[in-house]
Coordinates of C-alpha atoms in Angstrom, one line a residue:
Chain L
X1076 CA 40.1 -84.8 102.0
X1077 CA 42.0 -82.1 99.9
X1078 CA 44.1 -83.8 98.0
X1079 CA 45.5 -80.4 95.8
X1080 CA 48.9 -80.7 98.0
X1081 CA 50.0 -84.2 97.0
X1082 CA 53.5 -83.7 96.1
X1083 CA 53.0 -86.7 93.5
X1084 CA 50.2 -85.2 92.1
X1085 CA 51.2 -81.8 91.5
X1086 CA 54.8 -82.9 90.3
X1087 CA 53.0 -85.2 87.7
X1088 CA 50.6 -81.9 86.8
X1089 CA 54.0 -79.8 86.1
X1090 CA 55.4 -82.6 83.7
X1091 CA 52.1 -83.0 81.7
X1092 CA 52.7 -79.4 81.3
X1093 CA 56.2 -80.0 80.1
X1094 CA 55.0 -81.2 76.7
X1095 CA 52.7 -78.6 76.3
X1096 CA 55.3 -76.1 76.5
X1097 CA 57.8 -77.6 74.1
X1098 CA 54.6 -78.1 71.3
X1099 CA 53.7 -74.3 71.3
X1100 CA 57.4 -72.9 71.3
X1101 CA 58.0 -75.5 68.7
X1102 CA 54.5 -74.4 66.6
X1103 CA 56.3 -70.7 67.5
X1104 CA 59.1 -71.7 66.0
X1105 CA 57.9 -72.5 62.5
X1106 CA 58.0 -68.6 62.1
X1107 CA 60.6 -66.4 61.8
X1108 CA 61.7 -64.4 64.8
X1109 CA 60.0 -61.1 62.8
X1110 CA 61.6 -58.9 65.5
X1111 CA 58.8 -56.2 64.0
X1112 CA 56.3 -57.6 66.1
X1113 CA 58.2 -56.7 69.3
X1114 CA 59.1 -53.0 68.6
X1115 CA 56.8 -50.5 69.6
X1116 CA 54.8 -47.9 67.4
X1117 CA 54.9 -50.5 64.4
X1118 CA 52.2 -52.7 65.2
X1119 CA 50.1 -50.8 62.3
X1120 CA 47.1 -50.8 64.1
X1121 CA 44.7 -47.8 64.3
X1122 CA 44.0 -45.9 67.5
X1123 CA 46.3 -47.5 69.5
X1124 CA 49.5 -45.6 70.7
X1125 CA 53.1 -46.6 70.5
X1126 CA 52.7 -50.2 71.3
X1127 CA 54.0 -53.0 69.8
X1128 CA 51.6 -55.9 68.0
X1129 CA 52.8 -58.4 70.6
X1130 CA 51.5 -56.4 73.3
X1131 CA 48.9 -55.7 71.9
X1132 CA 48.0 -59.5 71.4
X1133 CA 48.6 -59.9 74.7
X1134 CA 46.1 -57.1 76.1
X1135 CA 43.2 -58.7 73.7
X1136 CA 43.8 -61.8 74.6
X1137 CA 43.4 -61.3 78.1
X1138 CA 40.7 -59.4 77.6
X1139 CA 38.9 -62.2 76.4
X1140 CA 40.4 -64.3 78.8
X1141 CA 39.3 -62.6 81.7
X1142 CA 35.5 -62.2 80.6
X1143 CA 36.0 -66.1 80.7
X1144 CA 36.9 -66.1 84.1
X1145 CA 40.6 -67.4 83.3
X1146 CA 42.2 -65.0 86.3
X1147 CA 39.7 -66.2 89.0
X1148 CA 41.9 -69.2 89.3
X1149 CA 45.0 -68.3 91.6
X1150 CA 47.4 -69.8 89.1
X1151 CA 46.3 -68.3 86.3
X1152 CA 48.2 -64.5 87.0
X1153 CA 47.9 -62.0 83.8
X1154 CA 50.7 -60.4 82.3
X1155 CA 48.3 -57.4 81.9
X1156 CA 46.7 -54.9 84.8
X1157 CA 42.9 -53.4 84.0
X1158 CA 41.2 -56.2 82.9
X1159 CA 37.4 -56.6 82.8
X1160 CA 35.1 -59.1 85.5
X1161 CA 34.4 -62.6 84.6
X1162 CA 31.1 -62.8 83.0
X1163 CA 30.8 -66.8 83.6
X1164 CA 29.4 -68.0 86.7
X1165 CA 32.6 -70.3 87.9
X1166 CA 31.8 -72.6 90.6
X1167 CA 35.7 -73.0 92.0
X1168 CA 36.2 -75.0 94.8
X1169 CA 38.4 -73.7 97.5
X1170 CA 41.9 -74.3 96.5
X1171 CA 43.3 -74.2 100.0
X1172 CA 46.0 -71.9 99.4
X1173 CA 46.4 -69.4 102.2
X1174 CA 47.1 -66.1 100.2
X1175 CA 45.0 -62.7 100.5
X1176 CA 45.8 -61.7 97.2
X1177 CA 47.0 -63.8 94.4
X1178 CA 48.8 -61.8 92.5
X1179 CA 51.2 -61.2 95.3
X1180 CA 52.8 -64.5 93.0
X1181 CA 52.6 -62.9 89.5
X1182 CA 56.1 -63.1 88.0
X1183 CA 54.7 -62.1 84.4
X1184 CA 56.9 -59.5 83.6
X1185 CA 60.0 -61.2 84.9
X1186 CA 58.5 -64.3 82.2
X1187 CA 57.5 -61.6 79.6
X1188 CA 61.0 -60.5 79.7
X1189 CA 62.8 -63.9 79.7
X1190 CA 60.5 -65.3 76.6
X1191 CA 61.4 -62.3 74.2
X1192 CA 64.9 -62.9 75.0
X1193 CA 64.1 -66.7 73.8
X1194 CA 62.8 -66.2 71.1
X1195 CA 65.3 -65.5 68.7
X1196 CA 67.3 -68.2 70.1
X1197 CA 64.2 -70.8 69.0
X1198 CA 63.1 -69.3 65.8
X1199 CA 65.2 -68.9 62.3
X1200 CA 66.5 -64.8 62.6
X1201 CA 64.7 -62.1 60.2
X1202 CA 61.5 -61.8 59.2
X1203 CA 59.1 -64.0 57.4
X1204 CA 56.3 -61.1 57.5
X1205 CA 53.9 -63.7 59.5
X1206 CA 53.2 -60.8 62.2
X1207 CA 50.2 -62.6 63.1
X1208 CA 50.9 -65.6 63.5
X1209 CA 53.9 -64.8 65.5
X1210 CA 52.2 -62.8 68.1
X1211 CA 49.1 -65.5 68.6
X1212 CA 51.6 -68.4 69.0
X1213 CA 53.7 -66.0 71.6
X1214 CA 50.7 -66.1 73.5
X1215 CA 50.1 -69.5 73.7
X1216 CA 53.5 -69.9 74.7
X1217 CA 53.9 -67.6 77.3
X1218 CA 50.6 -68.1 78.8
X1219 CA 51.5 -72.0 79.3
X1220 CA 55.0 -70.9 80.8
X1221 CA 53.2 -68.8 83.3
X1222 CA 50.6 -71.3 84.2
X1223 CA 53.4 -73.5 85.0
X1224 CA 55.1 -70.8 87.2
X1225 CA 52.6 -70.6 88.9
X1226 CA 50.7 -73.2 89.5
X1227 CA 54.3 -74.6 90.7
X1228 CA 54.7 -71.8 93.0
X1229 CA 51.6 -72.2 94.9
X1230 CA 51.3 -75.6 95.0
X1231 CA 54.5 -76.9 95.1
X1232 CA 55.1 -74.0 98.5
X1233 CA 51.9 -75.2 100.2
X1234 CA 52.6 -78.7 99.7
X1235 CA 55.9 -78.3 101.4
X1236 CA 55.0 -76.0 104.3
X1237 CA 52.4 -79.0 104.9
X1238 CA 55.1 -81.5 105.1
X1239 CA 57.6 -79.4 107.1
X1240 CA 55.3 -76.5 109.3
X1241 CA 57.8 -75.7 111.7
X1242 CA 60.9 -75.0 109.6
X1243 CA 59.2 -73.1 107.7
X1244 CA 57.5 -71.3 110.2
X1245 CA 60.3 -70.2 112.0
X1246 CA 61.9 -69.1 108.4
X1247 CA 59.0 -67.0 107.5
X1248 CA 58.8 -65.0 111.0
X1249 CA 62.3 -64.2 110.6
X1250 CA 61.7 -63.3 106.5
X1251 CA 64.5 -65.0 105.5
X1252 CA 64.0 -65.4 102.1
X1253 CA 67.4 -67.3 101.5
X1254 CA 66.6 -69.8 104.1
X1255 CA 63.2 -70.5 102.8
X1256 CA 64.6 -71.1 99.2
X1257 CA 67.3 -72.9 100.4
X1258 CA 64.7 -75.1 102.3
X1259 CA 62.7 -75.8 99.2
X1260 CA 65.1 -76.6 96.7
X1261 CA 65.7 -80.3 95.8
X1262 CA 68.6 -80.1 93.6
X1263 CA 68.4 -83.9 91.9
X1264 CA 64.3 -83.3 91.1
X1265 CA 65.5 -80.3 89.2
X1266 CA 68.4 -82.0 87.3
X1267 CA 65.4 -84.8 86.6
X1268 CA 63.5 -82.2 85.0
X1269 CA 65.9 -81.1 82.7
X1270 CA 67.0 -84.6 81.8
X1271 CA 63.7 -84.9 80.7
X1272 CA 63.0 -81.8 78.7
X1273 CA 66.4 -82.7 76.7
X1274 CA 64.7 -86.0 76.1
X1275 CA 61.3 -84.8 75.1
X1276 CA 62.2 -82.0 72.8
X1277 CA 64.2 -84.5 70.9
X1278 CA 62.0 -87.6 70.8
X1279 CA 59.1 -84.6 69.6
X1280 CA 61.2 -83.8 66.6
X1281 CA 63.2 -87.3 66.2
X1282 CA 61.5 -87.8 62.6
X1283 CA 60.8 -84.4 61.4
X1284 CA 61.0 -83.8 57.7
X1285 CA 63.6 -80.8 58.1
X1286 CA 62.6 -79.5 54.8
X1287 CA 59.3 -78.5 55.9
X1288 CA 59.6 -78.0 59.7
X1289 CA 62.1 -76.2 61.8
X1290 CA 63.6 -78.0 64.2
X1291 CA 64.3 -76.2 68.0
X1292 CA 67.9 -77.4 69.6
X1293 CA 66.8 -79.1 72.8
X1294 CA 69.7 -77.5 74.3
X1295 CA 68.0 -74.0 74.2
X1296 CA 64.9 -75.1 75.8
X1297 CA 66.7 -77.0 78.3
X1298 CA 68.2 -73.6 79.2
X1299 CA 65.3 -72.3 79.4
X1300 CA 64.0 -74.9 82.0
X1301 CA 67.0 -74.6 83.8
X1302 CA 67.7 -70.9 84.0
X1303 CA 64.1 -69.7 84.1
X1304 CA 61.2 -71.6 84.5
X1305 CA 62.9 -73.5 87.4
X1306 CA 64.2 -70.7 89.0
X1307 CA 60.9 -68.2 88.3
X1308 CA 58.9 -71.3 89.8
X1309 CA 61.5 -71.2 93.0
X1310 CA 60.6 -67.2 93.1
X1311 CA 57.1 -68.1 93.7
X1312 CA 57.2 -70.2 95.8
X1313 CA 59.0 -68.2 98.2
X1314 CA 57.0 -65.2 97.3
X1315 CA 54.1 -67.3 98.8
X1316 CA 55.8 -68.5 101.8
X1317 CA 56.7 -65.2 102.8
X1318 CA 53.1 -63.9 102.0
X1319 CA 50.9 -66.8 103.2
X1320 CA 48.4 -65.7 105.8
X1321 CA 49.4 -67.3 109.3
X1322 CA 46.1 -68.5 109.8
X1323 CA 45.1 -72.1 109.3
X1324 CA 42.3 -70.6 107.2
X1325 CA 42.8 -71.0 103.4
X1326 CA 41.4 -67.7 101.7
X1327 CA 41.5 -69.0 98.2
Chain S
X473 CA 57.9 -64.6 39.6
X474 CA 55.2 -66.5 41.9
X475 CA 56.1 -69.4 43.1
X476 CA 52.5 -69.5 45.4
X477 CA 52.0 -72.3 43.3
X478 CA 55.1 -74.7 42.9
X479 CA 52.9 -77.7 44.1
X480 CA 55.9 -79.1 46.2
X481 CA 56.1 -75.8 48.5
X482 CA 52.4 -76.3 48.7
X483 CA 52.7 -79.7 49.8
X484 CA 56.0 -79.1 51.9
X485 CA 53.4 -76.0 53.6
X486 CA 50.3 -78.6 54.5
X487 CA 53.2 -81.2 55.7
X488 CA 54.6 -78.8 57.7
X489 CA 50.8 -78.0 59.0
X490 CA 50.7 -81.8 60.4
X491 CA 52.8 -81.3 63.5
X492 CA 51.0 -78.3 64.3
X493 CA 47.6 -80.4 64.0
X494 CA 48.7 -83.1 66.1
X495 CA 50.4 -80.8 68.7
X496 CA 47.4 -79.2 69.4
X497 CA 45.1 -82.1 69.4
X498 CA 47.1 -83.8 71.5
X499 CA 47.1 -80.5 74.4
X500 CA 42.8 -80.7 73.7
X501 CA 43.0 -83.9 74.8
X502 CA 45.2 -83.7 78.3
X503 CA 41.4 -82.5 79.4
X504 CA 38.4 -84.6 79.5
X505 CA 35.5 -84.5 76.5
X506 CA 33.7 -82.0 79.6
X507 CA 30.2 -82.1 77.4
X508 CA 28.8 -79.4 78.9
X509 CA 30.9 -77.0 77.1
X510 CA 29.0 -78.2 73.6
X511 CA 25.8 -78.0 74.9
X512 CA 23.5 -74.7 74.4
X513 CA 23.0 -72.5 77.5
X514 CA 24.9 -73.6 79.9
X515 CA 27.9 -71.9 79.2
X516 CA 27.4 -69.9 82.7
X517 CA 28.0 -66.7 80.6
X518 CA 25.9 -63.7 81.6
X519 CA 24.7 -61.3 79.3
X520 CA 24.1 -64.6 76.5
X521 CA 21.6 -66.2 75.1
X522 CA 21.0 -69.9 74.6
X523 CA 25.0 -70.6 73.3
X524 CA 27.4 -72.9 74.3
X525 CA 30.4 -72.3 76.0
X526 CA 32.3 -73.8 73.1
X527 CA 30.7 -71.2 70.3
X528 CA 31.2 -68.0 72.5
X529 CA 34.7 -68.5 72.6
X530 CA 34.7 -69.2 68.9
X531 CA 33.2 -65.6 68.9
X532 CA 35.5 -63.8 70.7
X533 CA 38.2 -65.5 69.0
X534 CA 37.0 -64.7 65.8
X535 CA 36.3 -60.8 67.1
X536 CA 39.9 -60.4 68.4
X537 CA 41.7 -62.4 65.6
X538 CA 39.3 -60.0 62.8
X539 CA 40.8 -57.0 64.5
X540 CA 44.2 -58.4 63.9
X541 CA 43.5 -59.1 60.3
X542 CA 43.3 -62.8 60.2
X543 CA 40.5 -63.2 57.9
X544 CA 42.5 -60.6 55.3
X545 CA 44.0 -63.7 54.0
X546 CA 42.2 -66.0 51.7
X547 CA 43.1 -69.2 53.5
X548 CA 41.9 -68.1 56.9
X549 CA 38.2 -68.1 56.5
X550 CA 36.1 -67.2 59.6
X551 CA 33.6 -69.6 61.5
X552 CA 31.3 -66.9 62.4
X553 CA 29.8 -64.2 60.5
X554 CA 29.2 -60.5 61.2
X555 CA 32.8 -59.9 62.1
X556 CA 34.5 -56.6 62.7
X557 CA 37.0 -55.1 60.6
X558 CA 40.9 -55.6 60.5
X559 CA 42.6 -52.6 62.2
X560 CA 45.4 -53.5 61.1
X561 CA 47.5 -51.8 58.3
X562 CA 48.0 -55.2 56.2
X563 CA 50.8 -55.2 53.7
X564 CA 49.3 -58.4 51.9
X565 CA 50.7 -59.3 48.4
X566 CA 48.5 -60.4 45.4
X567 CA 48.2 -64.0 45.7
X568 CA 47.6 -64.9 42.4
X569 CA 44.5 -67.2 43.3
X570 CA 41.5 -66.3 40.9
X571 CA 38.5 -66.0 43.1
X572 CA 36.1 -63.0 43.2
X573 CA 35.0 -64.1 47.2
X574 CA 37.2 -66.3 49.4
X575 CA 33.9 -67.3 51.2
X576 CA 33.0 -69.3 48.4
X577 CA 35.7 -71.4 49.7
X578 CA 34.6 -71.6 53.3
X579 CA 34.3 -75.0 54.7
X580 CA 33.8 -73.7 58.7
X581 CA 30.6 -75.5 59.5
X582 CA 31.4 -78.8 58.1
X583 CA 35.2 -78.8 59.9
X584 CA 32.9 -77.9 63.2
X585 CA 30.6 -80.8 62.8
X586 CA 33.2 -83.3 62.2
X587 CA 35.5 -81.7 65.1
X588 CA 32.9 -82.1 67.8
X589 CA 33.1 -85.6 66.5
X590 CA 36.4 -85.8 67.0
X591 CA 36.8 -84.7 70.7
X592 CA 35.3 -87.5 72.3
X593 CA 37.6 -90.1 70.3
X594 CA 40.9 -88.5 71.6
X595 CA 39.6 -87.5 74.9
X596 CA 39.0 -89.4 78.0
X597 CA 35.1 -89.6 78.3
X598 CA 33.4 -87.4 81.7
X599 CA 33.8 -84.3 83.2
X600 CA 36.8 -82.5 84.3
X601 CA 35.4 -79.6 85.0
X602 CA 38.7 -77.7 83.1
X603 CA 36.2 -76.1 80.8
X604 CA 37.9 -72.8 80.0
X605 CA 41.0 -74.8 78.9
X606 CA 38.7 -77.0 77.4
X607 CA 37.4 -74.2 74.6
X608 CA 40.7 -72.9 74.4
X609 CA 42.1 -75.7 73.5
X610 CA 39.2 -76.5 70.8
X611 CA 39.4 -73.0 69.3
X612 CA 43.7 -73.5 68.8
X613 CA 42.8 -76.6 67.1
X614 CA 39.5 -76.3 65.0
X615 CA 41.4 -72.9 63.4
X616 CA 44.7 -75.2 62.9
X617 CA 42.5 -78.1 60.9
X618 CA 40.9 -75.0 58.8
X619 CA 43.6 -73.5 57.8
X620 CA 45.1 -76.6 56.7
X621 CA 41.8 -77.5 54.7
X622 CA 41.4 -74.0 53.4
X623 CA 44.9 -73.3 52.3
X624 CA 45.2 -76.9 50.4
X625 CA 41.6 -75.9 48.8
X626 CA 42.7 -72.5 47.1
X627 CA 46.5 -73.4 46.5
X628 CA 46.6 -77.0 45.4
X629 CA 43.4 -75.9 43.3
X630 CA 45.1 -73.2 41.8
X631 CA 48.3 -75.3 41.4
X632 CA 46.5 -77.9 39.4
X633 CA 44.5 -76.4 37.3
X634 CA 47.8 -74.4 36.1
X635 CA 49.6 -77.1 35.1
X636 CA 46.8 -78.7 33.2
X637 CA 44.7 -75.9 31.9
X638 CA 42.8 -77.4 29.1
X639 CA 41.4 -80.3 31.2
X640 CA 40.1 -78.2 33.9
X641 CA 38.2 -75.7 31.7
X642 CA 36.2 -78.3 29.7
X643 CA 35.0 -79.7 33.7
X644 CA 34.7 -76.2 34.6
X645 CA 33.0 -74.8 31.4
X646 CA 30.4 -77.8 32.1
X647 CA 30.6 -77.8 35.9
X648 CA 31.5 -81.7 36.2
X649 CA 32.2 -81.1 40.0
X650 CA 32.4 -85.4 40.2
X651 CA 35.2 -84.7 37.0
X652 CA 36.8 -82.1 38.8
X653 CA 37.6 -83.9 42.0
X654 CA 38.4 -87.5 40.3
X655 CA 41.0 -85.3 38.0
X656 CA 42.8 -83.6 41.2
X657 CA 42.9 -86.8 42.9
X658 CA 46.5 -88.7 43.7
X659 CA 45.0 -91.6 45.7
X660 CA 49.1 -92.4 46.3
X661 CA 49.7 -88.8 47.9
X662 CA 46.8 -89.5 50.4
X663 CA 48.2 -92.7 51.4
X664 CA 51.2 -90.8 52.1
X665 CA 50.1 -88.5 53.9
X666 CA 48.0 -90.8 56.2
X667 CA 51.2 -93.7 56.7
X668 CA 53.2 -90.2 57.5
X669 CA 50.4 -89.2 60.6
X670 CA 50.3 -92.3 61.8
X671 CA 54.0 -92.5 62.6
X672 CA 54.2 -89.0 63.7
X673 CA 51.6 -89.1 66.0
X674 CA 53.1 -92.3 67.3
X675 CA 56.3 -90.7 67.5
X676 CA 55.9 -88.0 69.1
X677 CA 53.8 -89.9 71.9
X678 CA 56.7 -92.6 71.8
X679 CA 58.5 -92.0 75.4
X680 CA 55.2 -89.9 77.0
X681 CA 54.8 -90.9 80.2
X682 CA 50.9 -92.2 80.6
X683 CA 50.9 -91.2 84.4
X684 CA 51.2 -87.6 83.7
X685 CA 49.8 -87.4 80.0
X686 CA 46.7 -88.9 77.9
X687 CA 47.9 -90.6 75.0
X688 CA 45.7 -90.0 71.8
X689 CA 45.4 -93.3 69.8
X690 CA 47.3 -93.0 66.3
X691 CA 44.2 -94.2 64.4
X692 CA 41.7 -91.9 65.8
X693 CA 43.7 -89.1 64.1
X694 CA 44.6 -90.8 61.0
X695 CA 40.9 -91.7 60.2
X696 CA 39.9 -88.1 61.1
X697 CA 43.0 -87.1 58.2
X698 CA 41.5 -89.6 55.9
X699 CA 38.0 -89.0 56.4
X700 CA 37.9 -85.6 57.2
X701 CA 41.1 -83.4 56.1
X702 CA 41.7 -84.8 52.8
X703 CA 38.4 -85.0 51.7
X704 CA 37.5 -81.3 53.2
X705 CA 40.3 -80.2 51.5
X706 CA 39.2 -81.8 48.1
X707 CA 35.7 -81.1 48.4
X708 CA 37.4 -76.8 49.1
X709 CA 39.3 -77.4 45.5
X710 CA 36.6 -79.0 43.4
X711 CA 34.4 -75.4 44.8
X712 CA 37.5 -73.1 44.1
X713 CA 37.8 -74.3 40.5
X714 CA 33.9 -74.1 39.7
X715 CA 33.9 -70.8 41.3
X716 CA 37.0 -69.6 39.7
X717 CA 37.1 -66.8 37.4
X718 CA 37.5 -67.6 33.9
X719 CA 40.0 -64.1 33.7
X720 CA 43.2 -64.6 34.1
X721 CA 43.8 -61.7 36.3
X722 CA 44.1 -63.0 39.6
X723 CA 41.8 -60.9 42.2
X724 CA 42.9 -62.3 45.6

């Protein structure tokens, strides 16, 4: 039997994820916010044209991503468009999911937009001159905020048109995408989560030597739970719902 | 003035490195050991000869991360060899260190043995088949763990011999390297350092919940500090100092 639409299971998937996020915006946040790296035209990179250093990380890295066959998994969406085939030979079971395309669920800009606007709010202000290290640590970051998007968009959505077909059904027909978030949203699982992130970003940094680490208010990442990755998650999931083939056929 | 070498910003920098360390062992090991990602042609990769899955992402890691002028500074040496150029316009200040070749510093294959040691110790033993995260995950942390060891090798070096001149040169002069490295040693610093990973990597474990999240045993990561990182980093000072020119004008 599948199991990929356990409800247990994939909410236990999303909070293993939670730490992971709060370790690489903290490891982000030992460098300065160096808003350098975000303006375009001052990446000082030859033959590239008006782009910034961040986006440029971002285009190599998924580069080399996608020659490793990252994007061939549905919940793995890039931020960038043009990217080269997977050279590895991935054996990936069928997921189940009943969506033509994937990136029909690809809220990357929407998270590319909401990160940069964190990032000052995480990070000491002004520049340190650590360009590189800013921009590789942005990636890991926002690549394992976007995994968590959407791997809870698809799975979370699937899992509960399983447990509720005809509700849903009659919601989708009718493409009424207020109903069907409406439908989805448990309102004390999300006030759970963001319990918890308080809980974890302090316990991470309860005994950190302030003189040698900076230390992230909890309260900003909390916010960021609660105002974006929550709601971006919610996005996708209805994004899929309204997309999801009618066929009992999965296609992914 | 430089200050690259007040000895407590050093020390305050590598303390500051041990979060970072543990963060990102700790993300390795949310996947399985997966094996087959160390072993020689079977990465799945077309277009490749006889390499693991594990050393081709090393590759393009190292590629991308050249490009972006990572290996420009003299505490981020390279794994690989026959890397491309920086294209980046780098801005990098003289660091004072004395060296005529940072590779003469370069500890990369003996921090690669010992981390493929490592990996089965703080992860659960079998197959997950998550082997892109897998390598991803390895690359983060191998390059966190040399920088560390690279950066304590030519700073704390440099540090030392500066604040005891005379002593150095006569080891130097007759290129005592057992001298050299029982003169930089403060037994009472490592033990420091090793009672300080212990409790950090208990506590920021300390309210993980083991449903969701693989817990890396403290010791596991203390032993690999005190048998691997200190000694690494020791073994990069005692070569920095018999490699060091006997000018005074810095090259680096």
């Amino acid at each position: 039997m599948n199991d990929n639409f356990d409800l247990a299971k994939i909410a236990a998937a999303l909070e293993g994820l939670e730490e992971t996020i709060i370790f690489k915006l903290i490891d982000r946040a030992q460098f300065r916010h160096n808003p350098t790296v975000y303006e375009k035209g001052r990446s000082g990179f030859t033959g590239t044209h008006n782009q910034s250093l961040f986006s440029l990380r971002i285009r190599f890295q998924e580069k080399m991503d996608a020659q490793f066959g990252r994007f061939c998994l549905p919940e793995e969406r890039p931020f960038c468009t043009r990217l080269p085939a997977s050279r590895r030979d991935l054996a990936i079971a069928p997921t189940g999911l009943a969506l033509d395309n994937p990136d029909v669920v690809n809220l990357g800009p929407k998270i590319l937009a909401a990160y940069l606007d964190l990032v000052p709010l995480i990070c000491r202000h002004g520049e340190d001159g650590h360009y590189g290290s800013s921009v590789e640590h942005d990636v890991y970051a926002v690549q394992a905020i976007a995994r968590r998007i959407h791997y809870g968009s698809l799975y979370v959505a699937e899992s509960k048109y399983r447990s509720d077909r005809k509700k849903y059904e009659d919601m989708m027909r009718a493409h009424d995408a207020a109903g069907v978030l409406s439908l989805l949203t448990r309102r004390e699982i999300e006030e759970r989560i963001i319990a918890r992130i308080r809980e974890k970003v302090t316990m991470t940094q309860a005994r950190v030597n302030r003189t040698t680490r900076h230390v992230v208010d909890p309260d900003v990442i909390l916010t960021f739970y609660r105002d974006t990755i929550i709601p971006l998650t919610k996005e996708g999931e209805v994004l899929y719902l309204l997309n999801r083939r009618a066929s009992e056929k999965a296609v992914l």
